[in-house]
Amino acid sequence: MIRTYTINGMTCEGCVAKVTYLLEQHSNISLAKIELKNNTATLTVEKEIAIDELRRLFEAHPKYTITFSNSNEDKQNKHVFTTYKPLLLIFLFIAATTAIVSIDNGKIDVMLWMQYFMAGFFIVFSFFKFLNLTGFAESYAMYDILAKRVKAYGLVYPFIELILGVAYLTGFEPTITYIATICIMGFSSIGVIQSVLDKKKIRCACLGAVFNLPMSMVTIIENLIMVLMALIMLWKT
């Protein structure tokens, strides 16, 4: 992982050498690249390091101070919204349009909205997977438990989503549809959760191979929302 910090107090190349040496004493820092002109330190780290740990490296040399570069935490938060903008927009558009068609007597019928939302979700998401079916299957096999072992499952999965979408749209055998959704999305969540916990840097295939979305907690939430909605509808049946 690459992390960038601001180093204050450096005045010459000797300072650069000293700061580089001090940083590389940390067991989780494999490389420290210091730029005197920009007062930055670009660190290659094995895992996340608390800023207080880095500051302790400079306790014997108080002239040097280290801080987040333009606040890494703010950057990461902004990065989440920027990276997942397509996914969030699709969710919002599906939620809004299905809410409109679920209005009954001036109020939104929540159960009907969830049914239409699920229909829209599966149909739209399957559409993006069909744009590059092979690319989706390859990405999906990187983390899904079954797709890793049975390559054909990755090619079949978009068809399963499409069938589920049509089933929700037409109201076909609701109980069977809900149970199928819980099983399929719940099982798919296992591989997603494992990948996030293992901090694997792989692409999320929820929107196929069209968008380069990294695997993260956002993907887990997406899957679990679908499972939760299916559980609620099954309970209300």
PDB file of C-alpha atoms in Angstrom:
ATOM      1  CA  MET A   1       0.000   0.000   0.000  1.00  0.00           C
ATOM      2  CA  ILE A   2       1.153   3.519  -0.770  1.00  0.00           C
ATOM      3  CA  ARG A   3       0.565   6.345   1.734  1.00  0.00           C
ATOM      4  CA  THR A   4       1.661   9.972   1.432  1.00  0.00           C
ATOM      5  CA  TYR A   5       2.563  12.273   4.335  1.00  0.00           C
ATOM      6  CA  THR A   6       3.912  15.789   4.822  1.00  0.00           C
ATOM      7  CA  ILE A   7       7.282  16.166   6.540  1.00  0.00           C
ATOM      8  CA  ASN A   8       8.080  19.562   8.058  1.00  0.00           C
ATOM      9  CA  GLY A   9      11.529  20.668   9.215  1.00  0.00           C
ATOM     10  CA  MET A  10      13.634  19.438   6.300  1.00  0.00           C
ATOM     11  CA  THR A  11      16.109  21.972   4.889  1.00  0.00           C
ATOM     12  CA  CYS A  12      18.682  19.970   2.903  1.00  0.00           C
ATOM     13  CA  GLU A  13      19.535  16.619   1.375  1.00  0.00           C
ATOM     14  CA  GLY A  14      21.068  15.627   4.695  1.00  0.00           C
ATOM     15  CA  CYS A  15      17.638  15.998   6.243  1.00  0.00           C
ATOM     16  CA  VAL A  16      16.179  13.850   3.466  1.00  0.00           C
ATOM     17  CA  ALA A  17      18.698  11.099   4.221  1.00  0.00           C
ATOM     18  CA  LYS A  18      18.000  11.294   7.962  1.00  0.00           C
ATOM     19  CA  VAL A  19      14.206  11.221   7.556  1.00  0.00           C
ATOM     20  CA  THR A  20      14.447   8.335   5.099  1.00  0.00           C
ATOM     21  CA  TYR A  21      16.585   6.384   7.557  1.00  0.00           C
ATOM     22  CA  LEU A  22      14.243   7.059  10.485  1.00  0.00           C
ATOM     23  CA  LEU A  23      11.125   6.036   8.569  1.00  0.00           C
ATOM     24  CA  GLU A  24      12.621   2.852   7.188  1.00  0.00           C
ATOM     25  CA  GLN A  25      13.387   1.716  10.735  1.00  0.00           C
ATOM     26  CA  HIS A  26       9.689   0.881  11.068  1.00  0.00           C
ATOM     27  CA  SER A  27       9.121  -2.808  10.397  1.00  0.00           C
ATOM     28  CA  ASN A  28       6.032  -2.168   8.259  1.00  0.00           C
ATOM     29  CA  ILE A  29       7.668   0.405   5.969  1.00  0.00           C
ATOM     30  CA  SER A  30       9.464  -1.277   3.073  1.00  0.00           C
ATOM     31  CA  LEU A  31      10.327   1.922   1.225  1.00  0.00           C
ATOM     32  CA  ALA A  32      10.340   5.642   2.027  1.00  0.00           C
ATOM     33  CA  LYS A  33      10.636   8.143  -0.817  1.00  0.00           C
ATOM     34  CA  ILE A  34      11.246  11.689   0.419  1.00  0.00           C
ATOM     35  CA  GLU A  35      10.877  14.817  -1.731  1.00  0.00           C
ATOM     36  CA  LEU A  36      12.505  17.909  -0.254  1.00  0.00           C
ATOM     37  CA  LYS A  37      10.857  20.280  -2.733  1.00  0.00           C
ATOM     38  CA  ASN A  38       7.337  19.246  -1.762  1.00  0.00           C
ATOM     39  CA  ASN A  39       8.119  18.196   1.826  1.00  0.00           C
ATOM     40  CA  THR A  40       6.416  14.875   1.200  1.00  0.00           C
ATOM     41  CA  ALA A  41       7.093  11.302   2.215  1.00  0.00           C
ATOM     42  CA  THR A  42       5.649   8.549   0.050  1.00  0.00           C
ATOM     43  CA  LEU A  43       5.683   5.327   2.029  1.00  0.00           C
ATOM     44  CA  THR A  44       5.245   1.778   0.828  1.00  0.00           C
ATOM     45  CA  VAL A  45       3.722  -0.009   3.808  1.00  0.00           C
ATOM     46  CA  GLU A  46       2.778  -3.599   4.563  1.00  0.00           C
ATOM     47  CA  LYS A  47      -0.288  -2.523   6.534  1.00  0.00           C
ATOM     48  CA  GLU A  48      -1.863   0.639   7.906  1.00  0.00           C
ATOM     49  CA  ILE A  49       0.295   2.514  10.421  1.00  0.00           C
ATOM     50  CA  ALA A  50      -1.160   4.872  12.999  1.00  0.00           C
ATOM     51  CA  ILE A  51       0.136   8.434  12.704  1.00  0.00           C
ATOM     52  CA  ASP A  52       1.259   8.330  16.358  1.00  0.00           C
ATOM     53  CA  GLU A  53       3.556   5.407  15.545  1.00  0.00           C
ATOM     54  CA  LEU A  54       5.200   7.427  12.797  1.00  0.00           C
ATOM     55  CA  ARG A  55       5.583  10.445  15.064  1.00  0.00           C
ATOM     56  CA  ARG A  56       7.408   8.325  17.646  1.00  0.00           C
ATOM     57  CA  LEU A  57      10.096   7.643  15.053  1.00  0.00           C
ATOM     58  CA  PHE A  58      11.035  11.353  15.256  1.00  0.00           C
ATOM     59  CA  GLU A  59      11.028  11.705  19.057  1.00  0.00           C
ATOM     60  CA  ALA A  60      14.841  12.026  19.131  1.00  0.00           C
ATOM     61  CA  HIS A  61      14.718  14.539  16.272  1.00  0.00           C
ATOM     62  CA  PRO A  62      11.892  16.983  17.175  1.00  0.00           C
ATOM     63  CA  LYS A  63      12.784  19.347  14.318  1.00  0.00           C
ATOM     64  CA  TYR A  64      11.008  16.938  11.999  1.00  0.00           C
ATOM     65  CA  THR A  65       7.229  16.540  12.160  1.00  0.00           C
ATOM     66  CA  ILE A  66       5.001  14.241  10.144  1.00  0.00           C
ATOM     67  CA  THR A  67       1.339  14.814   9.307  1.00  0.00           C
ATOM     68  CA  PHE A  68      -1.175  13.469   6.842  1.00  0.00           C
ATOM     69  CA  SER A  69      -0.690  14.922   3.379  1.00  0.00           C
ATOM     70  CA  ASN A  70      -3.821  17.044   2.830  1.00  0.00           C
ATOM     71  CA  SER A  71      -5.360  14.625   5.321  1.00  0.00           C
ATOM     72  CA  ASN A  72      -5.173  11.081   4.003  1.00  0.00           C
ATOM     73  CA  GLU A  73      -8.357  10.297   5.880  1.00  0.00           C
ATOM     74  CA  ASP A  74     -10.270  13.062   4.084  1.00  0.00           C
ATOM     75  CA  LYS A  75      -8.817  11.901   0.796  1.00  0.00           C
ATOM     76  CA  GLN A  76      -9.928   8.346   1.451  1.00  0.00           C
ATOM     77  CA  ASN A  77     -13.458   9.489   2.338  1.00  0.00           C
ATOM     78  CA  LYS A  78     -13.681  11.599  -0.811  1.00  0.00           C
ATOM     79  CA  HIS A  79     -12.191   8.729  -2.789  1.00  0.00           C
ATOM     80  CA  VAL A  80     -15.006   6.439  -1.670  1.00  0.00           C
ATOM     81  CA  PHE A  81     -17.685   8.769  -3.074  1.00  0.00           C
ATOM     82  CA  THR A  82     -15.727   9.390  -6.272  1.00  0.00           C
ATOM     83  CA  THR A  83     -14.948   5.722  -6.867  1.00  0.00           C
ATOM     84  CA  TYR A  84     -18.438   4.432  -6.165  1.00  0.00           C
ATOM     85  CA  LYS A  85     -20.305   7.288  -7.824  1.00  0.00           C
ATOM     86  CA  PRO A  86     -21.687   5.065 -10.657  1.00  0.00           C
ATOM     87  CA  LEU A  87     -22.907   2.456  -8.168  1.00  0.00           C
ATOM     88  CA  LEU A  88     -24.481   5.031  -5.863  1.00  0.00           C
ATOM     89  CA  LEU A  89     -26.191   6.840  -8.730  1.00  0.00           C
ATOM     90  CA  ILE A  90     -27.647   3.609 -10.099  1.00  0.00           C
ATOM     91  CA  PHE A  91     -28.963   2.721  -6.640  1.00  0.00           C
ATOM     92  CA  LEU A  92     -30.530   6.159  -6.252  1.00  0.00           C
ATOM     93  CA  PHE A  93     -32.108   6.127  -9.721  1.00  0.00           C
ATOM     94  CA  ILE A  94     -33.598   2.660  -9.182  1.00  0.00           C
ATOM     95  CA  ALA A  95     -34.832   3.602  -5.702  1.00  0.00           C
ATOM     96  CA  ALA A  96     -36.401   6.858  -6.913  1.00  0.00           C
ATOM     97  CA  THR A  97     -38.095   5.520 -10.034  1.00  0.00           C
ATOM     98  CA  THR A  98     -39.470   2.432  -8.298  1.00  0.00           C
ATOM     99  CA  ALA A  99     -40.738   4.614  -5.432  1.00  0.00           C
ATOM    100  CA  ILE A 100     -42.735   6.688  -7.932  1.00  0.00           C
ATOM    101  CA  VAL A 101     -44.447   3.666  -9.474  1.00  0.00           C
ATOM    102  CA  SER A 102     -45.141   2.243  -5.993  1.00  0.00           C
ATOM    103  CA  ILE A 103     -47.335   5.160  -4.913  1.00  0.00           C
ATOM    104  CA  ASP A 104     -50.820   4.032  -3.943  1.00  0.00           C
ATOM    105  CA  ASN A 105     -53.437   6.508  -2.714  1.00  0.00           C
ATOM    106  CA  GLY A 106     -50.805   9.182  -2.296  1.00  0.00           C
ATOM    107  CA  LYS A 107     -48.449   6.983  -0.252  1.00  0.00           C
ATOM    108  CA  ILE A 108     -45.583   4.709  -1.173  1.00  0.00           C
ATOM    109  CA  ASP A 109     -46.473   1.053  -0.737  1.00  0.00           C
ATOM    110  CA  VAL A 110     -43.225  -0.119   0.877  1.00  0.00           C
ATOM    111  CA  MET A 111     -43.678  -3.790   0.047  1.00  0.00           C
ATOM    112  CA  LEU A 112     -44.478  -2.986  -3.577  1.00  0.00           C
ATOM    113  CA  TRP A 113     -41.508  -0.611  -3.682  1.00  0.00           C
ATOM    114  CA  MET A 114     -39.138  -3.318  -2.446  1.00  0.00           C
ATOM    115  CA  GLN A 115     -40.472  -5.721  -5.063  1.00  0.00           C
ATOM    116  CA  TYR A 116     -39.961  -3.214  -7.875  1.00  0.00           C
ATOM    117  CA  PHE A 117     -36.588  -2.130  -6.470  1.00  0.00           C
ATOM    118  CA  MET A 118     -35.363  -5.723  -6.514  1.00  0.00           C
ATOM    119  CA  ALA A 119     -36.647  -6.082 -10.066  1.00  0.00           C
ATOM    120  CA  GLY A 120     -34.843  -2.937 -11.174  1.00  0.00           C
ATOM    121  CA  PHE A 121     -31.677  -3.885  -9.325  1.00  0.00           C
ATOM    122  CA  PHE A 122     -31.318  -7.346 -10.842  1.00  0.00           C
ATOM    123  CA  ILE A 123     -32.286  -6.294 -14.367  1.00  0.00           C
ATOM    124  CA  VAL A 124     -30.002  -3.239 -14.462  1.00  0.00           C
ATOM    125  CA  PHE A 125     -27.044  -4.978 -12.821  1.00  0.00           C
ATOM    126  CA  SER A 126     -27.357  -7.983 -15.119  1.00  0.00           C
ATOM    127  CA  PHE A 127     -27.373  -5.597 -18.086  1.00  0.00           C
ATOM    128  CA  PHE A 128     -23.939  -4.228 -17.154  1.00  0.00           C
ATOM    129  CA  LYS A 129     -22.599  -7.757 -16.741  1.00  0.00           C
ATOM    130  CA  PHE A 130     -23.860  -8.741 -20.198  1.00  0.00           C
ATOM    131  CA  LEU A 131     -21.843  -5.892 -21.765  1.00  0.00           C
ATOM    132  CA  ASN A 132     -18.706  -7.971 -21.153  1.00  0.00           C
ATOM    133  CA  LEU A 133     -19.774 -11.395 -20.003  1.00  0.00           C
ATOM    134  CA  THR A 134     -16.292 -12.925 -20.154  1.00  0.00           C
ATOM    135  CA  GLY A 135     -14.729  -9.980 -18.341  1.00  0.00           C
ATOM    136  CA  PHE A 136     -17.348 -10.244 -15.605  1.00  0.00           C
ATOM    137  CA  ALA A 137     -16.798 -13.998 -15.196  1.00  0.00           C
ATOM    138  CA  GLU A 138     -13.040 -13.478 -14.829  1.00  0.00           C
ATOM    139  CA  SER A 139     -13.491 -10.739 -12.214  1.00  0.00           C
ATOM    140  CA  TYR A 140     -16.170 -12.690 -10.351  1.00  0.00           C
ATOM    141  CA  ALA A 141     -13.928 -15.756 -10.156  1.00  0.00           C
ATOM    142  CA  MET A 142     -11.398 -13.683  -8.212  1.00  0.00           C
ATOM    143  CA  TYR A 143     -13.557 -13.713  -5.083  1.00  0.00           C
ATOM    144  CA  ASP A 144     -16.758 -15.771  -5.410  1.00  0.00           C
ATOM    145  CA  ILE A 145     -16.370 -19.188  -3.779  1.00  0.00           C
ATOM    146  CA  LEU A 146     -18.300 -21.139  -6.429  1.00  0.00           C
ATOM    147  CA  ALA A 147     -17.045 -19.154  -9.439  1.00  0.00           C
ATOM    148  CA  LYS A 148     -13.453 -19.908  -8.391  1.00  0.00           C
ATOM    149  CA  ARG A 149     -14.112 -23.631  -8.734  1.00  0.00           C
ATOM    150  CA  VAL A 150     -16.713 -23.665 -11.498  1.00  0.00           C
ATOM    151  CA  LYS A 151     -15.804 -21.113 -14.164  1.00  0.00           C
ATOM    152  CA  ALA A 152     -19.126 -21.616 -15.950  1.00  0.00           C
ATOM    153  CA  TYR A 153     -20.960 -20.230 -12.908  1.00  0.00           C
ATOM    154  CA  GLY A 154     -19.542 -16.777 -13.615  1.00  0.00           C
ATOM    155  CA  LEU A 155     -20.984 -16.933 -17.131  1.00  0.00           C
ATOM    156  CA  VAL A 156     -24.368 -18.145 -15.866  1.00  0.00           C
ATOM    157  CA  TYR A 157     -24.677 -15.683 -12.961  1.00  0.00           C
ATOM    158  CA  PRO A 158     -25.889 -12.680 -15.057  1.00  0.00           C
ATOM    159  CA  PHE A 159     -28.691 -14.886 -16.432  1.00  0.00           C
ATOM    160  CA  ILE A 160     -29.663 -15.799 -12.858  1.00  0.00           C
ATOM    161  CA  GLU A 161     -29.862 -12.109 -11.973  1.00  0.00           C
ATOM    162  CA  LEU A 162     -31.956 -11.388 -15.062  1.00  0.00           C
ATOM    163  CA  ILE A 163     -34.361 -14.221 -14.237  1.00  0.00           C
ATOM    164  CA  LEU A 164     -34.702 -12.949 -10.661  1.00  0.00           C
ATOM    165  CA  GLY A 165     -35.363  -9.443 -11.966  1.00  0.00           C
ATOM    166  CA  VAL A 166     -38.129 -10.642 -14.280  1.00  0.00           C
ATOM    167  CA  ALA A 167     -39.584 -12.783 -11.473  1.00  0.00           C
ATOM    168  CA  TYR A 168     -39.823  -9.735  -9.183  1.00  0.00           C
ATOM    169  CA  LEU A 169     -41.247  -7.607 -11.973  1.00  0.00           C
ATOM    170  CA  THR A 170     -43.988 -10.093 -12.850  1.00  0.00           C
ATOM    171  CA  GLY A 171     -44.655 -11.345  -9.317  1.00  0.00           C
ATOM    172  CA  PHE A 172     -43.803 -14.931 -10.315  1.00  0.00           C
ATOM    173  CA  GLU A 173     -43.889 -17.387  -7.376  1.00  0.00           C
ATOM    174  CA  PRO A 174     -42.876 -14.785  -4.733  1.00  0.00           C
ATOM    175  CA  THR A 175     -41.855 -17.273  -2.030  1.00  0.00           C
ATOM    176  CA  ILE A 176     -39.520 -19.169  -4.353  1.00  0.00           C
ATOM    177  CA  THR A 177     -38.106 -15.883  -5.678  1.00  0.00           C
ATOM    178  CA  TYR A 178     -37.397 -14.549  -2.177  1.00  0.00           C
ATOM    179  CA  ILE A 179     -35.717 -17.759  -1.029  1.00  0.00           C
ATOM    180  CA  ALA A 180     -33.615 -17.909  -4.199  1.00  0.00           C
ATOM    181  CA  THR A 181     -32.516 -14.309  -3.651  1.00  0.00           C
ATOM    182  CA  ILE A 182     -31.530 -14.982  -0.029  1.00  0.00           C
ATOM    183  CA  CYS A 183     -29.528 -18.073  -0.992  1.00  0.00           C
ATOM    184  CA  ILE A 184     -27.797 -16.587  -4.038  1.00  0.00           C
ATOM    185  CA  MET A 185     -26.991 -13.144  -2.613  1.00  0.00           C
ATOM    186  CA  GLY A 186     -26.149 -14.556   0.813  1.00  0.00           C
ATOM    187  CA  PHE A 187     -23.768 -17.109  -0.685  1.00  0.00           C
ATOM    188  CA  SER A 188     -22.203 -14.447  -2.899  1.00  0.00           C
ATOM    189  CA  SER A 189     -21.641 -12.264   0.181  1.00  0.00           C
ATOM    190  CA  ILE A 190     -19.362 -14.894   1.735  1.00  0.00           C
ATOM    191  CA  GLY A 191     -16.676 -14.433  -0.903  1.00  0.00           C
ATOM    192  CA  VAL A 192     -17.053 -10.647  -0.776  1.00  0.00           C
ATOM    193  CA  ILE A 193     -16.664 -10.561   3.013  1.00  0.00           C
ATOM    194  CA  GLN A 194     -13.619 -12.843   2.875  1.00  0.00           C
ATOM    195  CA  SER A 195     -11.948 -10.629   0.266  1.00  0.00           C
ATOM    196  CA  VAL A 196     -12.592  -7.445   2.260  1.00  0.00           C
ATOM    197  CA  LEU A 197     -11.347  -8.999   5.512  1.00  0.00           C
ATOM    198  CA  ASP A 198      -8.221 -10.263   3.730  1.00  0.00           C
ATOM    199  CA  LYS A 199      -7.760  -6.757   2.267  1.00  0.00           C
ATOM    200  CA  LYS A 200      -7.403  -8.129  -1.232  1.00  0.00           C
ATOM    201  CA  LYS A 201      -6.982  -5.465  -3.907  1.00  0.00           C
ATOM    202  CA  ILE A 202      -9.364  -6.876  -6.505  1.00  0.00           C
ATOM    203  CA  ARG A 203     -12.124  -5.464  -8.647  1.00  0.00           C
ATOM    204  CA  CYS A 204     -15.755  -5.737  -7.626  1.00  0.00           C
ATOM    205  CA  ALA A 205     -17.779  -7.279 -10.443  1.00  0.00           C
ATOM    206  CA  CYS A 206     -21.195  -6.010  -9.317  1.00  0.00           C
ATOM    207  CA  LEU A 207     -21.364  -3.723 -12.369  1.00  0.00           C
ATOM    208  CA  GLY A 208     -19.545  -6.173 -14.580  1.00  0.00           C
ATOM    209  CA  ALA A 209     -16.279  -5.188 -16.233  1.00  0.00           C
ATOM    210  CA  VAL A 210     -17.544  -1.765 -17.313  1.00  0.00           C
ATOM    211  CA  PHE A 211     -16.533   0.117 -14.155  1.00  0.00           C
ATOM    212  CA  ASN A 212     -13.344  -0.418 -12.177  1.00  0.00           C
ATOM    213  CA  LEU A 213     -14.835  -0.607  -8.688  1.00  0.00           C
ATOM    214  CA  PRO A 214     -12.600  -1.960  -5.912  1.00  0.00           C
ATOM    215  CA  MET A 215     -13.908  -4.524  -3.479  1.00  0.00           C
ATOM    216  CA  SER A 216     -14.864  -2.880  -0.192  1.00  0.00           C
ATOM    217  CA  MET A 217     -17.453  -2.609   2.563  1.00  0.00           C
ATOM    218  CA  VAL A 218     -19.729  -0.900   0.010  1.00  0.00           C
ATOM    219  CA  THR A 219     -20.002  -4.196  -1.867  1.00  0.00           C
ATOM    220  CA  ILE A 220     -20.886  -6.066   1.319  1.00  0.00           C
ATOM    221  CA  ILE A 221     -23.601  -3.536   2.179  1.00  0.00           C
ATOM    222  CA  GLU A 222     -25.033  -3.792  -1.337  1.00  0.00           C
ATOM    223  CA  ASN A 223     -25.363  -7.582  -1.102  1.00  0.00           C
ATOM    224  CA  LEU A 224     -26.725  -7.584   2.441  1.00  0.00           C
ATOM    225  CA  ILE A 225     -29.369  -4.968   1.577  1.00  0.00           C
ATOM    226  CA  MET A 226     -30.732  -7.319  -1.069  1.00  0.00           C
ATOM    227  CA  VAL A 227     -30.728 -10.237   1.381  1.00  0.00           C
ATOM    228  CA  LEU A 228     -32.483  -8.111   4.022  1.00  0.00           C
ATOM    229  CA  MET A 229     -35.201  -6.960   1.600  1.00  0.00           C
ATOM    230  CA  ALA A 230     -35.829 -10.535   0.477  1.00  0.00           C
ATOM    231  CA  LEU A 231     -36.066 -11.660   4.124  1.00  0.00           C
ATOM    232  CA  ILE A 232     -38.582  -8.908   4.921  1.00  0.00           C
ATOM    233  CA  MET A 233     -40.740  -9.761   1.916  1.00  0.00           C
ATOM    234  CA  LEU A 234     -40.568 -13.481   2.726  1.00  0.00           C
ATOM    235  CA  TRP A 235     -41.608 -12.741   6.319  1.00  0.00           C
ATOM    236  CA  LYS A 236     -44.527 -10.600   5.132  1.00  0.00           C
ATOM    237  CA  THR A 237     -45.710 -13.207   2.634  1.00  0.00           C
TER     238      THR A 237
END
